[in-house]
Amino acid sequence: MSDMKLEVLVLPVSDVDRAKEFYENLNFRMDIDYVGDDGFRVVQLTPPGSECSIIIGKGVSAAEPGSVQGLHLVVFDIEATRAELVDRGVDVGEIFHDAGGVFHRPGSEGRVPGADPERGSYASFAAFSDPDGNGWVLQEIKERAPGR
């Protein structure tokens, strides 16, 4: 099968400039800020080290602002990344792992405080939201599963 690369996620926001400032504060690279004559606006930003970008704007989504949940940013060191984001003024929740030991559930169900005791890849998380409530999760991966 041909390669299929996920390269863009569209996030619904209510205030494009506020969202743009938030993501630039996270050190997302600003790729495009296009404004059309009719008020249409596309802002594309890319997280550091990522090949997948986000698009925010006006007229780019019919979804309710803040309705996108469960977006994951994979990091090598969750403690250092969380500390850096907190230093940048982002309200990042405490680090947690799932009671079942695999993947977190929505909301706070099954969350156990602290990083995974064995510090296994894919098992430690911390959550935050953008100003509209779009939900993000940091996920620590130090070693990829075979074949990835």
PDB file of C-alpha atoms in Angstrom:
ATOM      1  CA  MET A   1       0.000   0.000   0.000  1.00  0.00           C
ATOM      2  CA  SER A   2       1.144   3.550  -0.664  1.00  0.00           C
ATOM      3  CA  ASP A   3       2.334   5.710   2.201  1.00  0.00           C
ATOM      4  CA  MET A   4      -0.368   7.750   3.896  1.00  0.00           C
ATOM      5  CA  LYS A   5       0.924  10.554   6.056  1.00  0.00           C
ATOM      6  CA  LEU A   6      -1.191  12.446   8.530  1.00  0.00           C
ATOM      7  CA  GLU A   7       0.062  15.977   8.027  1.00  0.00           C
ATOM      8  CA  VAL A   8      -2.672  18.413   9.101  1.00  0.00           C
ATOM      9  CA  LEU A   9      -5.270  18.533  11.870  1.00  0.00           C
ATOM     10  CA  VAL A  10      -7.908  21.274  11.830  1.00  0.00           C
ATOM     11  CA  LEU A  11      -8.755  22.752  15.235  1.00  0.00           C
ATOM     12  CA  PRO A  12     -11.878  24.845  15.730  1.00  0.00           C
ATOM     13  CA  VAL A  13     -11.173  28.052  17.661  1.00  0.00           C
ATOM     14  CA  SER A  14     -13.246  31.114  18.508  1.00  0.00           C
ATOM     15  CA  ASP A  15     -10.439  33.698  18.440  1.00  0.00           C
ATOM     16  CA  VAL A  16      -7.770  33.048  15.822  1.00  0.00           C
ATOM     17  CA  ASP A  17      -5.252  35.577  17.142  1.00  0.00           C
ATOM     18  CA  ARG A  18      -5.560  34.310  20.730  1.00  0.00           C
ATOM     19  CA  ALA A  19      -5.105  30.698  19.566  1.00  0.00           C
ATOM     20  CA  LYS A  20      -2.174  31.650  17.321  1.00  0.00           C
ATOM     21  CA  GLU A  21      -0.458  33.368  20.256  1.00  0.00           C
ATOM     22  CA  PHE A  22      -1.075  30.314  22.470  1.00  0.00           C
ATOM     23  CA  TYR A  23       0.460  27.874  19.972  1.00  0.00           C
ATOM     24  CA  GLU A  24       3.391  30.152  19.181  1.00  0.00           C
ATOM     25  CA  ASN A  25       4.024  30.289  22.951  1.00  0.00           C
ATOM     26  CA  LEU A  26       4.247  26.471  22.821  1.00  0.00           C
ATOM     27  CA  ASN A  27       7.036  27.001  20.288  1.00  0.00           C
ATOM     28  CA  PHE A  28       4.929  25.806  17.342  1.00  0.00           C
ATOM     29  CA  ARG A  29       6.451  27.114  14.101  1.00  0.00           C
ATOM     30  CA  MET A  30       4.165  29.529  12.238  1.00  0.00           C
ATOM     31  CA  ASP A  31       4.025  28.285   8.649  1.00  0.00           C
ATOM     32  CA  ILE A  32       1.210  30.297   7.077  1.00  0.00           C
ATOM     33  CA  ASP A  33      -1.132  33.111   8.076  1.00  0.00           C
ATOM     34  CA  TYR A  34      -3.337  33.721   5.066  1.00  0.00           C
ATOM     35  CA  VAL A  35      -6.268  36.137   5.091  1.00  0.00           C
ATOM     36  CA  GLY A  36      -8.678  36.198   2.149  1.00  0.00           C
ATOM     37  CA  ASP A  37     -10.764  39.122   0.995  1.00  0.00           C
ATOM     38  CA  ASP A  38     -13.939  37.598   2.457  1.00  0.00           C
ATOM     39  CA  GLY A  39     -12.549  37.178   6.006  1.00  0.00           C
ATOM     40  CA  PHE A  40     -11.495  33.571   5.402  1.00  0.00           C
ATOM     41  CA  ARG A  41      -8.297  32.925   7.346  1.00  0.00           C
ATOM     42  CA  VAL A  42      -5.935  29.976   7.523  1.00  0.00           C
ATOM     43  CA  VAL A  43      -3.138  29.780  10.080  1.00  0.00           C
ATOM     44  CA  GLN A  44      -0.921  26.704   9.955  1.00  0.00           C
ATOM     45  CA  LEU A  45       1.448  25.951  12.825  1.00  0.00           C
ATOM     46  CA  THR A  46       3.741  22.979  13.385  1.00  0.00           C
ATOM     47  CA  PRO A  47       4.911  21.579  16.735  1.00  0.00           C
ATOM     48  CA  PRO A  48       8.684  21.398  17.171  1.00  0.00           C
ATOM     49  CA  GLY A  49      10.039  18.196  15.630  1.00  0.00           C
ATOM     50  CA  SER A  50       6.687  17.218  14.089  1.00  0.00           C
ATOM     51  CA  GLU A  51       5.751  16.512  10.502  1.00  0.00           C
ATOM     52  CA  CYS A  52       2.075  17.042  11.333  1.00  0.00           C
ATOM     53  CA  SER A  53       0.742  20.592  11.562  1.00  0.00           C
ATOM     54  CA  ILE A  54      -2.419  22.138  12.937  1.00  0.00           C
ATOM     55  CA  ILE A  55      -4.643  24.593  11.132  1.00  0.00           C
ATOM     56  CA  ILE A  56      -6.723  27.184  12.943  1.00  0.00           C
ATOM     57  CA  GLY A  57      -8.614  29.974  11.312  1.00  0.00           C
ATOM     58  CA  LYS A  58     -11.898  31.504  10.338  1.00  0.00           C
ATOM     59  CA  GLY A  59     -14.102  29.516   7.983  1.00  0.00           C
ATOM     60  CA  VAL A  60     -11.897  26.400   8.147  1.00  0.00           C
ATOM     61  CA  SER A  61     -14.145  24.228  10.329  1.00  0.00           C
ATOM     62  CA  ALA A  62     -17.821  23.871  11.128  1.00  0.00           C
ATOM     63  CA  ALA A  63     -16.994  22.164  14.440  1.00  0.00           C
ATOM     64  CA  GLU A  64     -17.598  23.885  17.770  1.00  0.00           C
ATOM     65  CA  PRO A  65     -14.537  25.654  19.192  1.00  0.00           C
ATOM     66  CA  GLY A  66     -12.926  23.432  21.820  1.00  0.00           C
ATOM     67  CA  SER A  67     -14.606  20.248  20.590  1.00  0.00           C
ATOM     68  CA  VAL A  68     -11.409  18.427  19.544  1.00  0.00           C
ATOM     69  CA  GLN A  69     -10.072  16.203  22.321  1.00  0.00           C
ATOM     70  CA  GLY A  70      -7.314  13.653  22.754  1.00  0.00           C
ATOM     71  CA  LEU A  71      -4.647  15.192  20.537  1.00  0.00           C
ATOM     72  CA  HIS A  72      -1.286  13.723  21.501  1.00  0.00           C
ATOM     73  CA  LEU A  73       2.111  15.347  21.472  1.00  0.00           C
ATOM     74  CA  VAL A  74       4.783  12.685  21.860  1.00  0.00           C
ATOM     75  CA  VAL A  75       7.758  13.738  23.966  1.00  0.00           C
ATOM     76  CA  PHE A  76      10.957  12.020  25.066  1.00  0.00           C
ATOM     77  CA  ASP A  77      11.025  13.425  28.616  1.00  0.00           C
ATOM     78  CA  ILE A  78       7.573  14.206  29.981  1.00  0.00           C
ATOM     79  CA  GLU A  79       8.871  15.840  33.166  1.00  0.00           C
ATOM     80  CA  ALA A  80      11.151  18.265  31.314  1.00  0.00           C
ATOM     81  CA  THR A  81       8.522  19.061  28.678  1.00  0.00           C
ATOM     82  CA  ARG A  82       5.818  19.642  31.272  1.00  0.00           C
ATOM     83  CA  ALA A  83       8.141  21.936  33.239  1.00  0.00           C
ATOM     84  CA  GLU A  84       8.989  23.911  30.091  1.00  0.00           C
ATOM     85  CA  LEU A  85       5.313  24.387  29.224  1.00  0.00           C
ATOM     86  CA  VAL A  86       4.475  25.434  32.784  1.00  0.00           C
ATOM     87  CA  ASP A  87       7.345  27.958  32.604  1.00  0.00           C
ATOM     88  CA  ARG A  88       5.691  29.320  29.449  1.00  0.00           C
ATOM     89  CA  GLY A  89       2.462  29.850  31.397  1.00  0.00           C
ATOM     90  CA  VAL A  90       0.553  26.799  30.136  1.00  0.00           C
ATOM     91  CA  ASP A  91      -1.792  25.162  32.659  1.00  0.00           C
ATOM     92  CA  VAL A  92      -0.564  21.566  32.325  1.00  0.00           C
ATOM     93  CA  GLY A  93      -2.055  18.995  34.686  1.00  0.00           C
ATOM     94  CA  GLU A  94       0.097  16.737  36.793  1.00  0.00           C
ATOM     95  CA  ILE A  95       1.798  13.749  35.193  1.00  0.00           C
ATOM     96  CA  PHE A  96      -0.231  10.549  35.411  1.00  0.00           C
ATOM     97  CA  HIS A  97      -0.413   6.971  34.211  1.00  0.00           C
ATOM     98  CA  ASP A  98      -3.416   4.714  33.720  1.00  0.00           C
ATOM     99  CA  ALA A  99      -4.541   2.236  36.351  1.00  0.00           C
ATOM    100  CA  GLY A 100      -4.725  -0.430  33.640  1.00  0.00           C
ATOM    101  CA  GLY A 101      -1.156   0.273  32.606  1.00  0.00           C
ATOM    102  CA  VAL A 102      -1.768   0.834  28.917  1.00  0.00           C
ATOM    103  CA  PHE A 103      -3.524   3.916  27.560  1.00  0.00           C
ATOM    104  CA  HIS A 104      -5.380   6.644  29.417  1.00  0.00           C
ATOM    105  CA  ARG A 105      -9.154   6.949  29.329  1.00  0.00           C
ATOM    106  CA  PRO A 106     -11.115  10.115  28.625  1.00  0.00           C
ATOM    107  CA  GLY A 107     -11.499  12.536  31.497  1.00  0.00           C
ATOM    108  CA  SER A 108      -9.872  11.642  34.779  1.00  0.00           C
ATOM    109  CA  GLU A 109     -11.165   8.081  35.103  1.00  0.00           C
ATOM    110  CA  GLY A 110      -8.428   5.572  35.903  1.00  0.00           C
ATOM    111  CA  ARG A 111      -5.706   8.194  36.312  1.00  0.00           C
ATOM    112  CA  VAL A 112      -2.999   7.345  38.806  1.00  0.00           C
ATOM    113  CA  PRO A 113      -0.787  10.265  39.911  1.00  0.00           C
ATOM    114  CA  GLY A 114       2.811  10.227  38.744  1.00  0.00           C
ATOM    115  CA  ALA A 115       4.671   8.772  35.802  1.00  0.00           C
ATOM    116  CA  ASP A 116       4.434   5.090  34.997  1.00  0.00           C
ATOM    117  CA  PRO A 117       6.449   3.358  37.770  1.00  0.00           C
ATOM    118  CA  GLU A 118       8.483   1.439  35.190  1.00  0.00           C
ATOM    119  CA  ARG A 119       8.761   4.524  32.948  1.00  0.00           C
ATOM    120  CA  GLY A 120       7.637   2.396  30.037  1.00  0.00           C
ATOM    121  CA  SER A 121       7.170   4.069  26.680  1.00  0.00           C
ATOM    122  CA  TYR A 122       3.577   5.010  25.834  1.00  0.00           C
ATOM    123  CA  ALA A 123       2.527   4.930  29.512  1.00  0.00           C
ATOM    124  CA  SER A 124       3.053   8.395  31.072  1.00  0.00           C
ATOM    125  CA  PHE A 125       0.861  11.404  30.292  1.00  0.00           C
ATOM    126  CA  ALA A 126       0.041  15.003  31.182  1.00  0.00           C
ATOM    127  CA  ALA A 127      -2.930  16.963  29.834  1.00  0.00           C
ATOM    128  CA  PHE A 128      -3.650  20.582  28.923  1.00  0.00           C
ATOM    129  CA  SER A 129      -6.092  22.547  26.799  1.00  0.00           C
ATOM    130  CA  ASP A 130      -5.847  25.501  24.469  1.00  0.00           C
ATOM    131  CA  PRO A 131      -7.832  28.674  25.290  1.00  0.00           C
ATOM    132  CA  ASP A 132     -10.965  27.232  23.622  1.00  0.00           C
ATOM    133  CA  GLY A 133     -10.750  23.879  25.395  1.00  0.00           C
ATOM    134  CA  ASN A 134      -9.298  21.732  22.602  1.00  0.00           C
ATOM    135  CA  GLY A 135      -7.632  18.978  24.615  1.00  0.00           C
ATOM    136  CA  TRP A 136      -4.017  17.922  24.311  1.00  0.00           C
ATOM    137  CA  VAL A 137      -2.095  15.105  25.979  1.00  0.00           C
ATOM    138  CA  LEU A 138       1.659  14.817  26.324  1.00  0.00           C
ATOM    139  CA  GLN A 139       2.717  11.180  25.969  1.00  0.00           C
ATOM    140  CA  GLU A 140       6.199  10.002  26.856  1.00  0.00           C
ATOM    141  CA  ILE A 141       7.820   7.624  24.366  1.00  0.00           C
ATOM    142  CA  LYS A 142      11.479   6.828  24.896  1.00  0.00           C
ATOM    143  CA  GLU A 143      11.568   3.781  22.661  1.00  0.00           C
ATOM    144  CA  ARG A 144       9.209   2.947  19.820  1.00  0.00           C
ATOM    145  CA  ALA A 145       7.571  -0.415  19.469  1.00  0.00           C
ATOM    146  CA  PRO A 146       9.272  -2.639  16.860  1.00  0.00           C
ATOM    147  CA  GLY A 147       8.387  -1.765  13.290  1.00  0.00           C
ATOM    148  CA  ARG A 148       7.522   1.865  14.053  1.00  0.00           C
TER     149      ARG A 148
END
